[in-house]
CSV table of C-alpha atoms in Angstrom, one decimal:
chain,number,residue,atom,x,y,z
A,1,UNK,CA,0.0,0.0,0.0
A,2,UNK,CA,1.3,3.4,-1.0
A,3,UNK,CA,0.6,6.3,1.3
A,4,UNK,CA,1.0,9.8,0.0
A,5,UNK,CA,0.8,13.0,2.0
A,6,UNK,CA,0.8,16.5,0.6
A,7,UNK,CA,0.2,19.9,2.3
A,8,UNK,CA,-2.0,22.4,0.5
A,9,UNK,CA,-3.6,25.6,1.6
A,10,UNK,CA,-7.0,25.5,3.3
A,11,UNK,CA,-8.2,28.1,0.8
A,12,UNK,CA,-7.6,25.5,-2.0
A,13,UNK,CA,-9.7,23.0,-0.2
A,14,UNK,CA,-12.5,25.5,0.6
A,15,UNK,CA,-12.6,26.5,-3.1
A,16,UNK,CA,-13.4,22.9,-4.0
A,17,UNK,CA,-15.9,22.0,-1.2
A,18,UNK,CA,-18.7,22.1,-3.8
A,19,UNK,CA,-17.3,18.9,-5.4
A,20,UNK,CA,-16.0,15.6,-3.9
A,21,UNK,CA,-12.6,16.1,-2.4
A,22,UNK,CA,-11.4,12.8,-4.0
A,23,UNK,CA,-12.6,11.5,-7.4
A,24,UNK,CA,-11.6,8.3,-9.2
A,25,UNK,CA,-12.0,6.9,-12.8
A,26,UNK,CA,-13.9,3.6,-13.1
A,27,UNK,CA,-10.7,1.5,-13.2
A,28,UNK,CA,-8.8,3.4,-10.5
A,29,UNK,CA,-8.1,1.4,-7.3
A,30,UNK,CA,-10.1,2.7,-4.4
A,31,UNK,CA,-8.3,3.4,-1.2
A,32,UNK,CA,-8.7,5.1,2.2
A,33,UNK,CA,-7.5,8.5,3.1
A,34,UNK,CA,-8.4,11.8,4.7
A,35,UNK,CA,-7.9,15.5,5.0
A,36,UNK,CA,-6.7,17.3,8.2
A,37,UNK,CA,-7.0,21.1,8.1
A,38,UNK,CA,-5.7,23.9,10.2
A,39,UNK,CA,-7.2,27.3,9.7
A,40,UNK,CA,-4.9,27.9,6.7
A,41,UNK,CA,-3.1,24.6,5.9
A,42,UNK,CA,-4.5,21.1,5.0
A,43,UNK,CA,-2.7,17.8,5.0
A,44,UNK,CA,-4.1,15.3,2.5
A,45,UNK,CA,-3.4,11.6,3.0
A,46,UNK,CA,-4.3,9.0,0.4
A,47,UNK,CA,-3.7,5.3,0.8
A,48,UNK,CA,-3.7,3.5,-2.6
A,49,UNK,CA,-3.8,-0.3,-2.4
A,50,UNK,CA,-1.9,-2.6,-4.8
A,51,UNK,CA,0.9,-0.3,-5.8
A,52,UNK,CA,4.6,-0.7,-4.9
A,53,UNK,CA,7.1,1.9,-4.0
A,54,UNK,CA,8.7,2.3,-7.5
A,55,UNK,CA,8.9,5.7,-9.2
A,56,UNK,CA,5.9,6.7,-11.3
A,57,UNK,CA,6.6,9.6,-13.6
A,58,UNK,CA,9.0,12.4,-12.9
A,59,UNK,CA,9.7,14.1,-9.6
A,60,UNK,CA,8.1,17.4,-8.7
A,61,UNK,CA,7.2,19.7,-5.9
A,62,UNK,CA,4.0,20.9,-4.4
A,63,UNK,CA,5.3,24.4,-4.1
A,64,UNK,CA,8.1,26.8,-5.0
A,65,UNK,CA,11.2,27.3,-2.8
A,66,UNK,CA,11.7,30.9,-1.7
A,67,UNK,CA,15.1,32.5,-1.2
A,68,UNK,CA,17.0,32.6,2.0
A,69,UNK,CA,15.4,34.8,4.7
A,70,UNK,CA,12.2,35.1,2.7
A,71,UNK,CA,8.5,34.2,3.3
A,72,UNK,CA,6.4,32.9,0.5
A,73,UNK,CA,9.2,33.6,-1.9
A,74,UNK,CA,9.6,37.3,-1.2
A,75,UNK,CA,13.0,38.9,-1.1
A,76,UNK,CA,14.2,39.4,2.5
A,77,UNK,CA,15.2,43.0,1.5
A,78,UNK,CA,11.5,43.9,1.1
A,79,UNK,CA,10.2,46.3,3.8
A,80,UNK,CA,8.1,43.9,6.0
A,81,UNK,CA,5.7,44.8,8.7
A,82,UNK,CA,3.9,42.0,10.6
A,83,UNK,CA,1.2,42.2,13.3
A,84,UNK,CA,-0.2,39.4,15.4
A,85,UNK,CA,-3.6,38.6,16.9
A,86,UNK,CA,-4.1,35.7,19.3
A,87,UNK,CA,-6.4,33.1,17.7
A,88,UNK,CA,-9.5,32.9,19.8
A,89,UNK,CA,-10.5,30.2,20.3
A,90,UNK,CA,-7.2,28.3,19.9
A,91,UNK,CA,-7.1,25.4,17.4
A,92,UNK,CA,-8.1,22.0,18.6
A,93,UNK,CA,-5.6,19.4,19.7
A,94,UNK,CA,-3.8,17.9,16.8
A,95,UNK,CA,-4.4,20.8,14.4
A,96,UNK,CA,-1.7,21.5,11.9
A,97,UNK,CA,-1.7,25.1,13.2
A,98,UNK,CA,0.1,23.8,16.3
A,99,UNK,CA,3.0,22.9,14.1
A,100,UNK,CA,3.6,19.7,16.2
A,101,UNK,CA,3.2,21.4,19.6
A,102,UNK,CA,0.5,20.8,22.2
A,103,UNK,CA,-2.0,23.3,23.5
A,104,UNK,CA,-0.5,25.1,26.4
A,105,UNK,CA,3.0,25.0,24.8
A,106,UNK,CA,3.0,28.5,23.4
A,107,UNK,CA,0.0,29.7,21.4
A,108,UNK,CA,-1.3,30.1,17.8
A,109,UNK,CA,-1.6,33.6,16.4
A,110,UNK,CA,-3.0,35.1,13.2
A,111,UNK,CA,-0.1,36.8,11.5
A,112,UNK,CA,-0.7,39.6,9.0
A,113,UNK,CA,2.3,40.8,7.0
A,114,UNK,CA,2.7,43.5,4.5
A,115,UNK,CA,5.6,43.7,1.9
A,116,UNK,CA,7.2,46.2,-0.4
A,117,UNK,CA,6.1,49.6,1.0
A,118,UNK,CA,3.5,51.4,-1.0
A,119,UNK,CA,3.4,48.9,-3.8
A,120,UNK,CA,3.3,45.8,-1.6
A,121,UNK,CA,0.6,43.4,-0.6
A,122,UNK,CA,-0.7,41.7,2.5
A,123,UNK,CA,-0.7,38.0,3.4
A,124,UNK,CA,-2.4,36.4,6.5
A,125,UNK,CA,-1.5,33.1,7.9
A,126,UNK,CA,-1.6,31.2,11.2
A,127,UNK,CA,1.7,30.7,13.1
A,128,UNK,CA,2.7,29.0,16.4
A,129,UNK,CA,4.9,31.1,18.7
A,130,UNK,CA,6.5,30.0,22.0
A,131,UNK,CA,6.1,33.5,23.4
A,132,UNK,CA,3.8,36.4,22.8
A,133,UNK,CA,5.2,38.5,19.9
A,134,UNK,CA,6.4,42.1,20.1
A,135,UNK,CA,3.9,44.0,18.0
A,136,UNK,CA,5.1,46.0,15.0
A,137,UNK,CA,3.3,48.9,13.6
A,138,UNK,CA,3.1,50.1,10.0
A,139,UNK,CA,5.1,53.2,9.0
A,140,UNK,CA,2.6,56.1,8.7
A,141,UNK,CA,4.8,57.8,6.0
A,142,UNK,CA,4.5,54.7,3.9
A,143,UNK,CA,0.8,54.6,4.3
A,144,UNK,CA,0.6,58.3,3.4
A,145,UNK,CA,2.3,57.7,0.1
A,146,UNK,CA,0.0,54.7,-0.5
A,147,UNK,CA,-3.0,56.9,0.1
A,148,UNK,CA,-1.6,59.5,-2.4
A,149,UNK,CA,-1.0,56.8,-5.0
A,150,UNK,CA,-4.6,55.7,-4.8
A,151,UNK,CA,-5.7,59.3,-5.7
A,152,UNK,CA,-6.3,60.5,-9.3
A,153,UNK,CA,-4.3,63.8,-9.4
A,154,UNK,CA,-4.2,65.4,-12.8
A,155,UNK,CA,-2.7,68.6,-14.4
A,156,UNK,CA,-4.7,71.8,-14.5
A,157,UNK,CA,-8.0,71.8,-16.5
A,158,UNK,CA,-7.3,75.1,-18.4
A,159,UNK,CA,-10.4,77.2,-19.0
A,160,UNK,CA,-8.5,80.3,-20.2
A,161,UNK,CA,-6.6,80.8,-22.4
A,162,UNK,CA,-8.5,78.7,-24.9
A,163,UNK,CA,-6.7,77.1,-27.8
A,164,UNK,CA,-9.4,78.2,-30.2
A,165,UNK,CA,-9.5,81.7,-28.7
A,166,UNK,CA,-8.2,84.9,-30.4
A,167,UNK,CA,-6.2,87.2,-28.2
A,168,UNK,CA,-4.5,90.5,-28.9
A,169,UNK,CA,-1.1,92.2,-28.1
A,170,UNK,CA,-1.5,94.7,-25.2
A,171,UNK,CA,-4.9,93.4,-24.1
A,172,UNK,CA,-4.8,91.8,-20.6
A,173,UNK,CA,-5.3,88.1,-20.6
A,174,UNK,CA,-7.1,86.4,-17.7
A,175,UNK,CA,-5.9,82.9,-16.9
A,176,UNK,CA,-8.0,80.5,-14.8
A,177,UNK,CA,-8.7,76.8,-14.4
A,178,UNK,CA,-11.8,74.7,-13.8
A,179,UNK,CA,-11.8,73.1,-10.4
A,180,UNK,CA,-12.6,69.5,-9.6
A,181,UNK,CA,-11.3,66.9,-7.1
A,182,UNK,CA,-8.9,65.4,-9.6
A,183,UNK,CA,-7.6,68.7,-11.2
A,184,UNK,CA,-7.5,71.1,-8.3
A,185,UNK,CA,-8.7,69.4,-5.1
A,186,UNK,CA,-9.4,68.9,-2.3
A,187,UNK,CA,-8.9,65.2,-2.9
A,188,UNK,CA,-8.9,62.8,0.1
A,189,UNK,CA,-7.9,59.2,0.5
A,190,UNK,CA,-6.9,56.8,3.3
A,191,UNK,CA,-4.7,53.8,3.7
A,192,UNK,CA,-4.5,51.2,6.5
A,193,UNK,CA,-2.2,48.5,7.7
A,194,UNK,CA,-1.1,47.0,11.0
A,195,UNK,CA,-3.9,48.7,12.9
A,196,UNK,CA,-2.8,52.1,11.6
A,197,UNK,CA,-4.9,54.4,9.4
A,198,UNK,CA,-3.5,57.4,7.6
A,199,UNK,CA,-5.7,60.0,5.8
A,200,UNK,CA,-4.2,62.3,3.2
A,201,UNK,CA,-5.8,65.4,1.7
A,202,UNK,CA,-4.4,66.9,-1.5
A,203,UNK,CA,-5.0,70.4,-2.9
A,204,UNK,CA,-3.3,72.5,-5.6
A,205,UNK,CA,-1.3,75.3,-3.8
A,206,UNK,CA,0.0,77.0,-6.9
A,207,UNK,CA,0.1,77.0,-10.7
A,208,UNK,CA,3.0,78.2,-12.7
A,209,UNK,CA,2.2,79.3,-16.2
A,210,UNK,CA,4.9,79.4,-18.9
A,211,UNK,CA,3.3,81.8,-21.5
A,212,UNK,CA,5.5,80.9,-24.5
A,213,UNK,CA,6.9,84.4,-24.9
A,214,UNK,CA,9.5,83.9,-22.3
A,215,UNK,CA,7.3,85.0,-19.4
A,216,UNK,CA,6.4,82.9,-16.3
A,217,UNK,CA,3.4,83.7,-14.1
A,218,UNK,CA,2.9,82.1,-10.7
A,219,UNK,CA,-0.7,82.0,-9.5
A,220,UNK,CA,-1.6,81.0,-5.9
A,221,UNK,CA,-5.0,79.8,-6.8
A,222,UNK,CA,-7.3,78.8,-9.7
A,223,UNK,CA,-7.5,82.4,-11.1
A,224,UNK,CA,-10.5,84.6,-11.7
A,225,UNK,CA,-13.0,84.0,-14.6
A,226,UNK,CA,-13.3,87.1,-16.8
A,227,UNK,CA,-16.5,89.0,-17.1
A,228,UNK,CA,-17.3,91.3,-19.9
A,229,UNK,CA,-18.1,94.0,-17.4
A,230,UNK,CA,-14.3,94.1,-16.5
A,231,UNK,CA,-13.5,95.6,-19.9
A,232,UNK,CA,-9.7,96.1,-20.3
A,233,UNK,CA,-8.9,95.6,-16.6
A,234,UNK,CA,-6.2,93.2,-15.6
A,235,UNK,CA,-7.0,90.0,-13.7
A,236,UNK,CA,-6.8,90.5,-9.9
A,237,UNK,CA,-5.4,87.0,-9.3
A,238,UNK,CA,-3.8,85.5,-12.5
A,239,UNK,CA,-3.1,87.3,-15.7
A,240,UNK,CA,-0.5,88.3,-18.4
A,241,UNK,CA,-0.2,90.9,-21.1
A,242,UNK,CA,1.6,89.9,-24.3
A,243,UNK,CA,3.9,92.4,-25.9
A,244,UNK,CA,4.3,90.6,-29.2
A,245,UNK,CA,2.4,88.5,-31.6
A,246,UNK,CA,2.7,84.7,-32.0
A,247,UNK,CA,3.2,85.0,-35.8
A,248,UNK,CA,6.8,83.9,-35.5
A,249,UNK,CA,6.1,81.0,-33.3
A,250,UNK,CA,5.7,77.4,-34.5
A,251,UNK,CA,2.3,76.9,-36.1
A,252,UNK,CA,1.6,80.6,-35.4
A,253,UNK,CA,0.8,80.0,-31.7
A,254,UNK,CA,2.7,80.3,-28.4
A,255,UNK,CA,3.0,77.1,-26.4
A,256,UNK,CA,1.5,77.5,-23.0
A,257,UNK,CA,2.3,75.2,-20.1
A,258,UNK,CA,0.4,75.1,-16.7
A,259,UNK,CA,2.3,73.3,-14.0
A,260,UNK,CA,0.4,72.6,-10.7
A,261,UNK,CA,1.9,71.9,-7.3
A,262,UNK,CA,-0.3,69.5,-5.3
A,263,UNK,CA,0.3,69.9,-1.5
A,264,UNK,CA,-0.8,66.9,0.4
A,265,UNK,CA,-1.2,67.0,4.2
A,266,UNK,CA,-1.5,63.7,6.0
A,267,UNK,CA,-2.0,62.5,9.5
A,268,UNK,CA,-2.4,59.2,11.3
A,269,UNK,CA,-0.6,56.8,13.6
A,270,UNK,CA,0.3,59.6,15.9
A,271,UNK,CA,2.2,61.4,13.2
A,272,UNK,CA,1.6,64.1,10.5
A,273,UNK,CA,3.4,65.3,7.5
A,274,UNK,CA,3.3,66.8,4.1
A,275,UNK,CA,4.0,65.5,0.6
A,276,UNK,CA,4.2,67.2,-2.8
A,277,UNK,CA,3.2,66.1,-6.3
A,278,UNK,CA,3.7,67.9,-9.6
A,279,UNK,CA,1.3,67.7,-12.6
A,280,UNK,CA,1.4,69.5,-16.0
A,281,UNK,CA,-1.0,70.5,-18.8
A,282,UNK,CA,0.1,71.8,-22.2
A,283,UNK,CA,-1.8,74.2,-24.5
A,284,UNK,CA,-1.3,76.9,-27.0
A,285,UNK,CA,-2.5,80.4,-27.7
A,286,UNK,CA,-2.6,82.7,-30.8
A,287,UNK,CA,-1.8,86.3,-30.2
A,288,UNK,CA,-2.5,88.8,-32.9
A,289,UNK,CA,-2.1,92.5,-33.5
A,290,UNK,CA,-4.7,95.1,-32.5
A,291,UNK,CA,-6.6,96.0,-35.7
A,292,UNK,CA,-7.3,99.7,-36.0
A,293,UNK,CA,-10.3,100.7,-38.2
A,294,UNK,CA,-10.1,104.1,-39.8
């Protein structure tokens, strides 16, 4: 009689509970066996009668082998944060989660580990420990960046100047942008790990306009929409006056670039801080000469 034992994840077994655990073809020898599961691992034992101990087929492995100092194949240089929670109730006597130990000899914990900083993931498993573990906490700064990465932060949504608009030398130009959560803010997101939650709020603090004629204009806000009643007045918040036409520029238009600085304030885990993101939008504007009618 040949006895085979393999260890698989409990998740694999749970995923197949809707069908028989063991199935045979009509001519297959029937044997005894069983499955013993911990909360996350299962040991499958199959006794097949009438077969000797010779090699059948090639050799293989039920799982990959990770590198030295790694868990589940992850590089030991990854930034790792693990937290533990005592399993309540504790697994029954003989459970695989005891890893060969007896109840009362240490305890079984639910271990949650995160890898790789802001781009990492989280894995949960049951582990036996002889002594209560020293709890680790997630780095709030890492969670803050993860929250920012989950946001959609775009460049300015330019309302004026318009690419199809016609503007004139010496006439004040009013620049402004449309405001939304993704193009101006505020934009808020949170990230959690290891019992720590960090909330970050992003908002555009300034927009730098490169006007294409060599001038740069810094606006500490979205700008003010122009109203016809303003006549030839200059913008009170964000404007520029061209002193030459764009006739000599490529395609007859000046390239305009609006670069926004997103300032992100975050707090959580007893800490607070600030991050910065830069986004850009490109446009163009045609500047003509003032036509005098006589």
